[in-house]
Coordinates of C-alpha atoms and ligand atoms in Angstrom, one line a residue:
X288 CA -6.0 -3.6 21.0
X289 CA -7.8 -3.9 24.2
X290 CA -5.5 -0.7 25.9
X291 CA -4.3 1.7 23.7
X292 CA -2.1 3.2 26.5
X293 CA -2.8 6.6 24.6
X294 CA -1.9 5.5 21.3
X295 CA -4.4 6.1 18.1
X296 CA -6.0 3.2 16.5
X297 CA -4.0 3.7 13.5
X298 CA -0.8 3.6 15.7
X299 CA -1.6 0.0 17.3
X300 CA -4.1 -1.3 14.6
X301 CA -3.0 -3.8 11.8
X302 CA -4.4 -2.4 7.8
X303 CA -5.5 -5.1 5.7
X304 CA -5.7 -4.0 2.0
X305 CA -8.4 -5.3 -0.4
X306 CA -8.2 -5.1 -4.2
X307 CA -12.0 -5.2 -4.8
X308 CA -12.5 -6.1 -8.0
X309 CA -11.2 -9.9 -6.5
X310 CA -12.4 -9.8 -2.9
X311 CA -16.0 -11.3 -3.4
X312 CA -18.6 -11.7 -6.4
X313 CA -21.9 -11.3 -4.9
X314 CA -23.8 -10.7 -8.7
X315 CA -22.4 -13.4 -10.7
X316 CA -20.1 -11.0 -12.9
X317 CA -17.2 -12.3 -12.0
X318 CA -15.8 -8.9 -10.5
X319 CA -16.0 -8.3 -6.5
X320 CA -18.5 -5.7 -5.3
X321 CA -19.2 -3.9 -2.0
X322 CA -22.0 -6.3 -1.0
X323 CA -19.2 -9.0 -1.3
X324 CA -16.8 -7.0 0.7
X325 CA -19.3 -6.6 3.4
X326 CA -20.4 -10.5 3.3
X327 CA -16.8 -10.9 4.5
X328 CA -16.4 -8.8 7.3
X329 CA -16.7 -11.5 10.0
X330 CA -13.6 -13.2 8.0
X331 CA -11.6 -9.7 8.6
X332 CA -12.7 -9.5 12.1
X333 CA -11.8 -12.7 12.9
X334 CA -8.6 -13.0 11.4
X335 CA -7.7 -9.5 13.6
X336 CA -7.0 -6.8 11.5
X337 CA -8.3 -3.4 12.5
X338 CA -8.7 -1.3 9.6
X339 CA -9.5 -2.2 5.8
X340 CA -8.0 -0.3 3.2
X341 CA -10.1 -0.4 -0.4
X342 CA -8.5 0.5 -3.9
X343 CA -10.6 2.9 -5.6
X344 CA -14.4 1.9 -6.2
X345 CA -15.4 5.4 -7.7
X346 CA -16.9 5.4 -11.6
X347 CA -14.3 4.8 -13.7
X348 CA -13.7 3.7 -17.6
X349 CA -11.2 1.4 -15.6
X350 CA -8.5 2.0 -18.0
X351 CA -6.5 1.5 -14.7
X352 CA -8.9 -0.2 -13.1
X353 CA -10.3 2.5 -11.0
X354 CA -7.3 4.8 -10.7
X355 CA -8.9 6.5 -13.5
X356 CA -11.7 8.5 -11.7
X357 CA -14.4 9.7 -13.3
X358 CA -16.4 11.3 -10.1
X359 CA -14.8 11.4 -6.9
X360 CA -17.9 11.4 -5.1
X361 CA -19.8 8.4 -6.0
X362 CA -19.2 4.5 -6.6
X363 CA -18.9 2.5 -9.8
X364 CA -22.0 0.7 -10.6
X365 CA -19.9 -2.3 -11.1
X366 CA -18.9 -2.2 -7.2
X367 CA -22.5 -0.8 -6.2
X368 CA -23.6 2.4 -5.1
X369 CA -23.4 4.8 -2.2
X370 CA -26.2 2.9 -0.3
X371 CA -24.2 -0.1 -0.3
X372 CA -21.0 2.2 0.6
X373 CA -22.7 3.4 3.4
X374 CA -24.0 -0.4 4.7
X375 CA -20.6 -1.4 4.3
X376 CA -19.0 1.3 6.1
X377 CA -22.0 0.7 9.1
X378 CA -21.4 -3.2 9.3
X379 CA -17.2 -2.5 9.1
X380 CA -17.8 0.1 12.4
X381 CA -20.5 -2.2 14.1
X382 CA -17.5 -4.8 13.9
X383 CA -15.0 -2.2 15.2
X384 CA -13.3 -2.1 11.8
X385 CA -12.0 0.8 10.7
X386 CA -12.6 1.8 6.6
X387 CA -10.3 3.6 4.4
X388 CA -10.4 4.6 0.7
X389 CA -8.1 5.4 -1.9
X390 CA -7.9 8.7 -2.8
X391 CA -6.5 9.5 -6.3
X392 CA -5.6 13.2 -6.4
X393 CA -2.8 13.4 -8.6
X394 CA -5.0 12.4 -12.0
X395 CA -8.7 12.2 -13.1
X396 CA -9.9 9.8 -16.2
X397 CA -10.1 11.7 -19.2
X398 CA -13.8 11.0 -18.7
X399 CA -14.2 13.1 -16.2
X400 CA -16.6 16.2 -16.7
X401 CA -13.7 18.4 -15.5
X402 CA -11.3 17.1 -18.4
X403 CA -13.7 17.2 -20.8
X404 CA -14.6 20.7 -20.2
X405 CA -10.5 21.5 -20.0
X406 CA -10.1 20.0 -23.8
X407 CA -13.4 21.8 -25.1
X408 CA -11.3 24.7 -25.9
X409 CA -8.1 26.8 -25.1
X410 CA -10.3 29.6 -23.3
X411 CA -12.7 27.0 -21.2
X412 CA -12.7 28.1 -17.8
X413 CA -11.2 24.5 -16.7
X414 CA -8.5 24.3 -19.1
X415 CA -5.9 25.1 -16.7
X416 CA -7.2 22.5 -14.0
X417 CA -4.8 20.2 -16.4
X418 CA -1.3 20.6 -17.4
X419 CA -1.5 22.0 -21.4
X420 CA 1.5 22.8 -22.7
X421 CA 2.4 23.9 -26.4
X422 CA 4.6 21.8 -28.7
X423 CA 8.7 22.6 -28.7
X424 CA 9.4 24.4 -31.5
X425 CA 9.7 21.1 -34.0
X426 CA 6.6 20.1 -32.8
X427 CA 8.0 17.3 -30.5
X428 CA 6.4 16.9 -26.9
X429 CA 7.5 19.7 -24.6
X430 CA 10.3 17.8 -22.7
X431 CA 11.5 14.3 -22.5
X432 CA 9.0 13.2 -19.5
X433 CA 8.1 9.5 -19.9
X434 CA 4.9 7.8 -18.8
X435 CA 5.5 5.7 -15.4
X436 CA 3.8 3.2 -17.9
X437 CA 6.3 3.5 -21.0
X438 CA 6.0 5.7 -23.7
X439 CA 6.1 9.8 -23.8
X440 CA 3.9 11.2 -21.1
X441 CA 2.3 14.0 -23.2
X442 CA -0.3 13.5 -25.5
X443 CA -1.4 15.8 -28.5
X444 CA -4.8 17.1 -28.5
X445 CA -5.3 17.7 -31.9
X446 CA -8.8 19.9 -31.6
X447 CA -6.8 22.8 -29.3
X448 CA -3.2 21.8 -30.4
X449 CA -1.5 21.5 -27.4
X450 CA 0.0 18.8 -25.5
X451 CA -1.5 17.5 -21.9
X452 CA 0.5 15.7 -19.6
X453 CA -0.3 12.1 -17.9
X454 CA 2.1 10.4 -15.7
X455 CA 0.2 7.4 -16.1
X456 CA -1.9 6.3 -19.4
X457 CA -3.3 9.0 -21.8
X458 CA -6.6 8.1 -20.3
X459 CA -5.4 9.6 -17.0
X460 CA -4.7 13.4 -17.4
X461 CA -2.7 14.8 -14.6
X462 CA -4.1 17.7 -12.6
X463 CA -2.6 20.8 -12.2
X464 CA -2.5 21.3 -8.4
X465 CA -0.7 24.5 -9.2
X466 CA -4.4 25.9 -9.5
X467 CA -5.9 26.9 -6.2
X468 CA -9.7 25.8 -7.8
X469 CA -8.4 22.3 -8.2
X470 CA -7.0 22.4 -4.6
X471 CA -10.5 23.5 -3.4
X472 CA -12.3 20.8 -5.2
X473 CA -10.3 18.2 -4.3
X474 CA -10.2 18.9 -0.7
X475 CA -14.1 19.0 -1.0
X476 CA -13.5 15.6 -2.1
X477 CA -11.9 14.7 0.8
X478 CA -14.4 16.5 3.4
X479 CA -17.2 14.5 1.2
X480 CA -15.7 11.1 2.3
X481 CA -14.8 12.3 5.8
X482 CA -18.6 13.3 6.4
X483 CA -19.5 10.2 5.1
X484 CA -17.5 8.8 8.0
X485 CA -14.5 7.0 6.5
X486 CA -11.6 6.5 8.6
X487 CA -9.1 7.6 6.2
X488 CA -7.6 8.0 3.3
X489 CA -4.4 6.1 1.5
X490 CA -3.4 9.0 -1.0
X491 CA -2.1 7.8 -4.6
X492 CA 1.4 8.8 -5.8
X493 CA 1.3 11.8 -3.6
X494 CA 4.8 12.6 -4.5
X495 CA 4.1 13.2 -7.9
X496 CA 1.3 16.0 -7.3
X497 CA 3.4 19.0 -8.2
X498 CA 5.8 19.3 -11.1
X499 CA 8.5 21.8 -11.8
X500 CA 7.0 24.8 -13.0
X501 CA 9.1 25.3 -16.1
X502 CA 9.1 21.7 -17.2
X503 CA 12.7 21.1 -17.9
X504 CA 14.0 18.0 -19.0
X505 CA 14.5 15.2 -16.7
X506 CA 18.3 14.3 -16.5
X507 CA 19.0 10.5 -18.1
X508 CA 19.5 7.5 -15.6
X509 CA 23.1 6.4 -16.2
X510 CA 22.0 3.2 -14.2
X511 CA 19.3 2.3 -17.1
X512 CA 18.9 -1.3 -18.4
X513 CA 16.2 -2.3 -20.4
X514 CA 14.4 -4.5 -17.7
X515 CA 13.7 -1.4 -15.6
X516 CA 11.4 -0.6 -17.9
X517 CA 10.7 2.6 -19.9
X518 CA 9.9 4.8 -17.4
X519 CA 13.3 4.4 -15.8
X520 CA 15.3 5.7 -18.8
X521 CA 15.1 9.3 -16.8
X522 CA 15.4 10.3 -13.4
X523 CA 12.1 11.9 -12.3
X524 CA 13.6 14.5 -10.9
X525 CA 11.6 17.7 -12.3
X526 CA 8.4 15.8 -12.6
X527 CA 8.3 14.5 -8.9
X528 CA 8.8 15.1 -5.5
X529 CA 8.8 19.2 -5.6
X530 CA 9.2 21.3 -2.9
X531 CA 5.5 22.8 -3.2
X532 CA 3.9 19.3 -2.8
X533 CA 4.8 19.5 1.1
X534 CA 2.1 22.4 1.3
X535 CA -0.6 20.6 0.0
X536 CA 0.2 17.3 2.1
X537 CA -0.1 19.8 5.1
X538 CA -3.5 21.2 3.6
X539 CA -4.9 17.7 3.2
X540 CA -3.4 17.1 6.9
X541 CA -5.6 19.4 8.1
X542 CA -8.8 18.6 7.2
X543 CA -8.0 15.1 8.2
X544 CA -7.3 16.6 12.0
X545 CA -10.5 18.8 11.4
X546 CA -12.6 15.7 12.0
X547 CA -11.0 14.5 15.1
X548 CA -11.0 16.1 18.8
X549 CA -8.9 18.4 20.5
X550 CA -6.1 18.8 17.3
X551 CA -5.6 14.7 17.5
X552 CA -7.8 13.4 14.7
X553 CA -8.5 10.2 14.2
X554 CA -9.2 10.2 10.6
X555 CA -5.6 9.0 9.1
X556 CA -4.0 9.7 5.9
X557 CA -1.2 7.5 4.4
X558 CA 1.0 8.5 1.2
X559 CA 1.6 6.4 -1.4
X560 CA 5.7 7.5 -1.8
X561 CA 8.2 6.0 -3.5
X562 CA 11.4 7.5 -2.9
X563 CA 14.6 7.0 -1.0
X564 CA 14.0 7.1 2.6
X565 CA 15.4 10.5 3.6
X566 CA 13.1 12.2 1.3
X567 CA 9.9 9.4 2.2
X568 CA 10.4 11.0 5.6
X569 CA 10.0 14.8 4.4
X570 CA 6.3 13.5 4.0
X571 CA 5.8 13.3 7.6
X572 CA 5.9 17.2 7.3
X573 CA 8.4 19.7 8.6
X574 CA 7.0 23.1 9.6
X575 CA 3.3 21.6 9.3
X576 CA 2.7 18.0 9.8
X577 CA 1.6 16.1 6.5
X578 CA 0.9 12.6 6.3
X579 CA 0.6 10.3 9.0
X580 CA 2.1 7.2 7.2
X581 CA 4.0 7.6 4.5
X582 CA 4.4 4.2 3.3
X583 CA 7.6 2.7 3.9
X584 CA 7.8 0.3 0.9
X585 CA 11.7 -1.0 1.7
X586 CA 10.7 -4.7 2.9
X587 CA 9.1 -5.2 -0.8
X588 CA 12.5 -4.4 -2.5
X589 CA 15.2 -5.0 -0.1
X590 CA 17.7 -8.2 -0.2
X591 CA 16.1 -10.8 1.8
X592 CA 19.2 -11.1 3.9
X593 CA 19.3 -10.9 7.6
X594 CA 22.2 -8.5 7.9
X595 CA 20.9 -6.0 4.8
X596 CA 17.6 -6.0 6.7
X597 CA 18.8 -5.1 10.3
X598 CA 21.0 -2.3 8.5
X599 CA 17.4 -1.2 6.5
X600 CA 15.5 -1.5 10.0
X601 CA 18.1 0.4 11.8
X602 CA 18.8 3.4 9.6
X603 CA 15.0 3.6 9.3
X604 CA 14.4 3.5 13.0
X605 CA 17.2 6.2 13.4
X606 CA 16.2 8.4 10.6
X607 CA 12.3 8.9 11.7
X608 CA 11.6 12.4 12.7
X609 CA 10.7 13.0 16.7
X610 CA 7.0 11.7 17.0
X611 CA 6.8 10.0 13.5
X612 CA 5.0 6.8 13.6
X613 CA 6.7 3.8 11.6
X614 CA 5.2 1.9 9.2
X615 CA 6.2 -1.3 6.9
X616 CA 4.6 -3.0 4.0
X617 CA 5.2 -6.4 2.5
X618 CA 3.1 -6.6 -0.8
X619 CA 0.2 -4.6 -2.5
X620 CA -1.6 -4.5 -5.8
X621 CA 1.3 -3.3 -7.8
X622 CA 4.5 -5.3 -6.9
X623 CA 5.1 -9.3 -6.8
X624 CA 3.6 -10.9 -4.0
X625 CA 5.5 -12.2 -1.0
X626 CA 5.3 -15.7 -1.4
X627 CA 6.2 -15.5 -5.0
X628 CA 9.1 -13.0 -4.0
X629 CA 11.0 -15.2 -1.1
X630 CA 8.6 -18.9 -1.1
X631 CA 6.2 -20.5 0.7
X632 CA 8.9 -21.0 3.7
X633 CA 9.8 -17.7 3.9
X634 CA 6.5 -16.4 3.7
X635 CA 6.0 -17.2 7.5
X636 CA 8.9 -15.5 8.6
X637 CA 7.7 -12.5 6.4
X638 CA 4.6 -12.3 8.5
X639 CA 6.5 -12.7 11.7
X640 CA 8.5 -9.8 10.7
X641 CA 5.7 -7.3 9.5
X642 CA 3.6 -8.1 12.5
X643 CA 6.3 -7.5 15.2
X644 CA 8.7 -4.9 13.7
X645 CA 7.6 -1.3 15.4
X646 CA 5.1 0.7 13.2
X647 CA 1.7 0.0 11.5
X648 CA 1.9 -3.1 9.1
X649 CA -0.2 -3.4 6.3
X650 CA -1.1 -6.5 5.0
X651 CA -2.1 -7.1 1.3
X652 CA -5.2 -9.5 0.6
X653 CA -4.2 -13.1 0.6
X654 CA -0.9 -13.0 1.7
X655 CA -2.5 -14.2 4.6
X656 CA -2.8 -17.2 3.0
X657 CA 0.3 -17.3 1.4
X658 CA -1.2 -17.0 -2.0
X659 CA 1.6 -16.3 -4.9
X660 CA 1.8 -14.8 -8.5
X661 CA -0.5 -16.5 -11.0
X662 CA 0.8 -16.7 -14.4
X663 CA -1.3 -15.0 -16.7
X664 CA -1.6 -16.5 -20.2
X665 CA -1.1 -13.7 -22.8
X666 CA -4.3 -13.5 -24.2
X667 CA -6.0 -13.2 -20.7
X668 CA -3.4 -9.8 -20.0
X669 CA -5.8 -7.2 -18.7
X670 CA -3.3 -4.6 -16.8
X671 CA -2.3 -1.8 -19.0
X672 CA 1.0 -1.8 -17.2
X673 CA 1.4 -5.3 -19.0
X674 CA -0.2 -5.0 -22.1
X675 CA 2.4 -1.7 -23.2
X676 CA 5.6 -3.4 -22.1
X677 CA 4.4 -7.0 -22.3
X678 CA 8.0 -8.6 -22.2
X679 CA 9.1 -7.2 -19.2
X680 CA 7.2 -8.8 -16.5
X681 CA 5.8 -5.8 -15.2
X682 CA 2.2 -6.7 -15.6
X683 CA 0.1 -6.2 -12.3
X684 CA -2.5 -9.1 -12.7
X685 CA -0.8 -12.0 -11.1
X686 CA -1.0 -10.2 -7.9
X687 CA -4.5 -8.9 -8.3
X688 CA -6.3 -12.7 -8.8
X689 CA -9.3 -13.8 -6.9
X690 CA -9.3 -14.2 -3.1
X691 CA -9.8 -18.2 -2.8
X692 CA -12.6 -18.8 0.0
X693 CA -13.5 -22.5 -0.4
X694 CA -13.6 -25.6 -2.4
X695 CA -16.7 -24.7 -4.4
X696 CA -17.0 -23.6 -7.5
X697 CA -14.1 -20.7 -8.6
X698 CA -13.3 -21.5 -4.8
X699 CA -16.4 -19.4 -3.6
X700 CA -15.5 -16.3 -5.4
X701 CA -17.9 -16.0 -7.9
X702 CA -20.5 -17.8 -9.5
X703 CA -19.4 -17.0 -13.6
X704 CA -15.9 -16.8 -14.6
X705 CA -13.4 -14.8 -12.6
X706 CA -12.2 -11.8 -14.5
X707 CA -8.8 -12.8 -13.4
X708 CA -7.8 -16.8 -13.2
X709 CA -7.5 -18.1 -9.6
X710 CA -4.2 -19.7 -8.5
X711 CA -4.2 -23.6 -9.7
X712 CA -3.5 -24.2 -6.3
X713 CA -6.9 -23.0 -4.9
X714 CA -8.6 -26.4 -3.9
X715 CA -6.1 -26.5 -1.1
X716 CA -5.0 -22.7 -0.5
X717 CA -8.5 -21.4 0.3
X718 CA -9.9 -19.9 3.5
X719 CA -12.1 -22.9 4.4
X720 CA -9.8 -25.5 4.3
X721 CA -6.8 -23.6 5.6
X722 CA -8.7 -22.7 8.8
X723 CA -9.0 -26.1 9.9
X724 CA -5.3 -26.5 9.8
X725 CA -3.5 -25.6 12.8
X726 CA -0.1 -24.7 11.2
X727 CA -1.3 -23.3 8.0
X728 CA 0.0 -19.6 7.2
X729 CA -3.4 -18.0 7.8
X730 CA -3.5 -19.8 11.5
X731 CA 0.0 -18.1 11.8
X732 CA -1.4 -14.8 11.0
X733 CA -4.4 -15.2 13.1
X734 CA -1.9 -16.4 16.2
X735 CA 0.3 -13.2 15.3
X736 CA -2.5 -10.8 15.3
X737 CA -3.8 -12.2 18.7
X738 CA 0.0 -11.8 19.9
X739 CA -0.1 -8.4 19.0
X740 CA -3.5 -7.7 20.8
X741 CA -2.3 -9.6 23.7
X742 CA 1.3 -7.8 23.9
X743 CA 1.6 -4.0 24.1
X744 CA 5.5 -4.7 23.7
X745 CA 4.7 -5.8 20.0
X746 CA 2.2 -3.2 19.1
X747 CA 3.7 -0.1 20.8
X748 CA 6.8 -1.3 22.5
X749 CA 10.3 0.2 22.3
X750 CA 12.4 -1.3 19.4
X751 CA 16.1 -2.6 19.6
X752 CA 18.2 -4.8 17.4
X753 CA 20.1 -7.5 19.0
X754 CA 23.3 -8.7 18.0
X755 CA 23.2 -11.7 15.8
X756 CA 24.9 -13.4 12.9
X757 CA 24.3 -15.3 9.8
X758 CA 21.0 -15.9 8.7
X759 CA 19.2 -14.5 12.0
X760 CA 17.6 -11.1 12.5
X761 CA 16.7 -10.7 16.4
X762 CA 15.3 -7.7 18.3
X763 CA 13.7 -7.1 21.4
X764 CA 10.5 -5.1 21.9
X765 CA 10.0 -3.7 25.3
X766 CA 6.5 -2.1 26.9
X767 CA 7.1 -1.3 30.9
X768 CA 8.1 -4.8 32.4
X769 CA 7.3 -6.7 29.6
X770 CA 9.8 -7.5 26.9
X771 CA 9.6 -9.7 24.3
X772 CA 12.6 -11.0 21.5
X773 CA 11.8 -11.8 17.9
X774 CA 14.0 -14.2 16.2
X775 CA 14.2 -14.8 12.7
X776 CA 15.8 -17.3 10.4
X777 CA 16.1 -16.2 6.7
X778 CA 17.6 -18.9 5.9
X779 CA 17.7 -22.8 5.1
X780 CA 20.2 -24.1 7.9
X781 CA 19.8 -24.5 11.6
X782 CA 21.0 -21.4 13.5
X783 CA 21.8 -20.5 17.1
X784 CA 21.2 -17.3 18.7
X785 CA 22.8 -16.2 22.1
X786 CA 20.6 -14.8 24.4
X787 CA 21.3 -11.4 26.3
X788 CA 21.0 -11.6 30.0
X789 CA 18.0 -10.9 31.0
X790 CA 16.2 -13.5 28.5
X791 CA 18.5 -16.3 29.9
X792 CA 15.2 -18.0 31.4
X793 CA 12.1 -17.7 28.6
X794 CA 9.7 -19.4 26.5
X795 CA 8.6 -19.8 23.3
X796 CA 5.4 -17.8 23.0
X797 CA 5.0 -18.3 19.1
X798 CA 6.9 -20.3 16.3
X799 CA 6.4 -20.0 12.6
X800 CA 6.9 -23.8 12.9
X801 CA 4.7 -26.5 14.1
X802 CA 7.2 -27.5 17.2
X803 CA 8.4 -24.6 18.8
X804 CA 12.1 -24.0 18.4
X805 CA 14.8 -25.4 21.5
X806 CA 15.5 -22.9 24.2
X807 CA 18.9 -23.9 25.6
X808 CA 20.5 -22.3 28.5
X809 CA 21.2 -18.7 27.3
X810 CA 20.3 -19.4 23.4
X811 CA 17.9 -20.3 21.3
X812 CA 18.3 -22.8 18.2
X813 CA 16.1 -21.8 15.1
X814 CA 15.4 -24.7 12.6
X815 CA 15.3 -23.8 8.9
X816 CA 13.0 -21.0 8.2
X817 CA 11.9 -20.7 11.5
X818 CA 10.6 -17.5 13.3
X819 CA 10.2 -17.2 17.0
X820 CA 8.6 -14.7 19.7
X821 CA 10.3 -15.3 23.2
X822 CA 9.0 -14.0 26.3
X823 CA 11.3 -13.4 29.2
X824 CA 9.9 -15.7 32.3
X825 CA 10.8 -12.7 34.7
X826 CA 9.6 -9.8 33.3
X827 CA 10.5 -7.6 36.2
X828 CA 14.2 -8.3 35.8
X829 CA 16.2 -5.1 34.9
X830 CA 19.1 -5.2 32.6
Ligands
NOJ1293 C1 -0.4 4.0 -7.8 C2 -1.7 2.5 -7.7 O1 -1.0 2.0 -6.8 C3 -1.3 2.2 -9.4 O2 -2.2 1.0 -9.2 C4 -1.8 2.7 -10.2 O3 -1.8 2.4 -11.5 C5 -1.1 4.2 -10.2 N1 -0.7 4.9 -9.0 C6 -2.1 5.4 -11.2 O4 -2.9 5.8 -10.2
CA1294 CA1 -19.9 -8.6 -8.9

């Protein structure tokens, strides 16, 4: 934003998530790389986003595609090297783009030297860096905890005759965050990247870091059904979201803040946390500040229904602690894409919602093209989550497919065979082609992002829901004399919204459809799947 009115970049800005394997390949191995991201920075700058967050790029055996880290302070050769990273960072900054990395503190790879040492013997100095437990008396695992990827969360180590805990794959042993040496080592990792100039960290599974000290069984989940997947058989009462995690989050925040001036750091921490809202909001911090943005994933799971969304938004706004800055997410590398969930027609409405709610939006790469999930033939499935419970459609490959750039071979993503198949619609759904189409969803994203920059009311203004019925979700955004109305038709029928008095004389600033909505006297008519931003003509009128 040109004028920030005292707000920080991560409050006014828009974050764009890149899944690095799938953004741009430059060395013809079918896998994206850092040089590829660098080569596309002009696209990102012209799209109008402010920051990029890159999923893990550290050396990794890739059992969980980078979320199994073997060295926190280097770059995997498949993505490049530290020199490529420094170049990417410098080039991003030269374009005014911030760069966030993915920090994976809960677990390492089983090939990380720390774990290699830890499993070497029971009296190795790093033994207590991970979570080792004796078997239950009958030889079974120490308790009933289940891996998020299905199956027991405990792996037997025959050599040292103990189990170790892994919330995810057995190749991802959990670190013991109760050990001060682990904390110190991981805090050094944060400093390593902040010293190098990264603008923030997205913290993987922050709510998992600490487990109940005595490892009691988790209670069974009374609502469990097979379609939910094995992990949901029990409620993760004792294995996640323990009170002690908050002191760690506060320590992390203090480190981030130490890089800014005057105690108001410009490095941002975003916590990946899947919890009910009341518990999620604790991660803003109570006694001490914690993460700046605990990721708010509610729009991913919510029923796409106007009244339900209105309630959800109002409740979230009302529950935010004082000074907490909101944030919204429509998709990520773990969840079905927005176009697959809602269909193409509503994907534009969803874009308008994401980019006009109060708070920092995070976009997922290729959602700006309306890319949908890609059906992956069983023989080509790569995601360990999908391989472990193949019948349940839990696999994440469908949402991690290559970015379609243009009409050339492999959509300009790679000169080789892409590591995952492209969506079949790439000849028409690609950046080069959609950039030429004035009413493509890409054009809509550009206009929405430009509107956020041009109108402080959208980026930092107050928020209030407006009375609406049926399929309409409507709200106002206000900053100083500037007052805007956002009205979204979440359904397939014509809808009429009565406008408040102050907006009786207004015009359409932006519509998701080709021909702007009809503004009548004191009302706006919204066609099927239409969203509009309206601006009152007399911005000085009070009311
Ligand atoms: C959450 C990440 O988003 C997901 O992709 C990963 O598999 C798990 N954490 C384990 O790191
Ligand atoms: Ca490559």
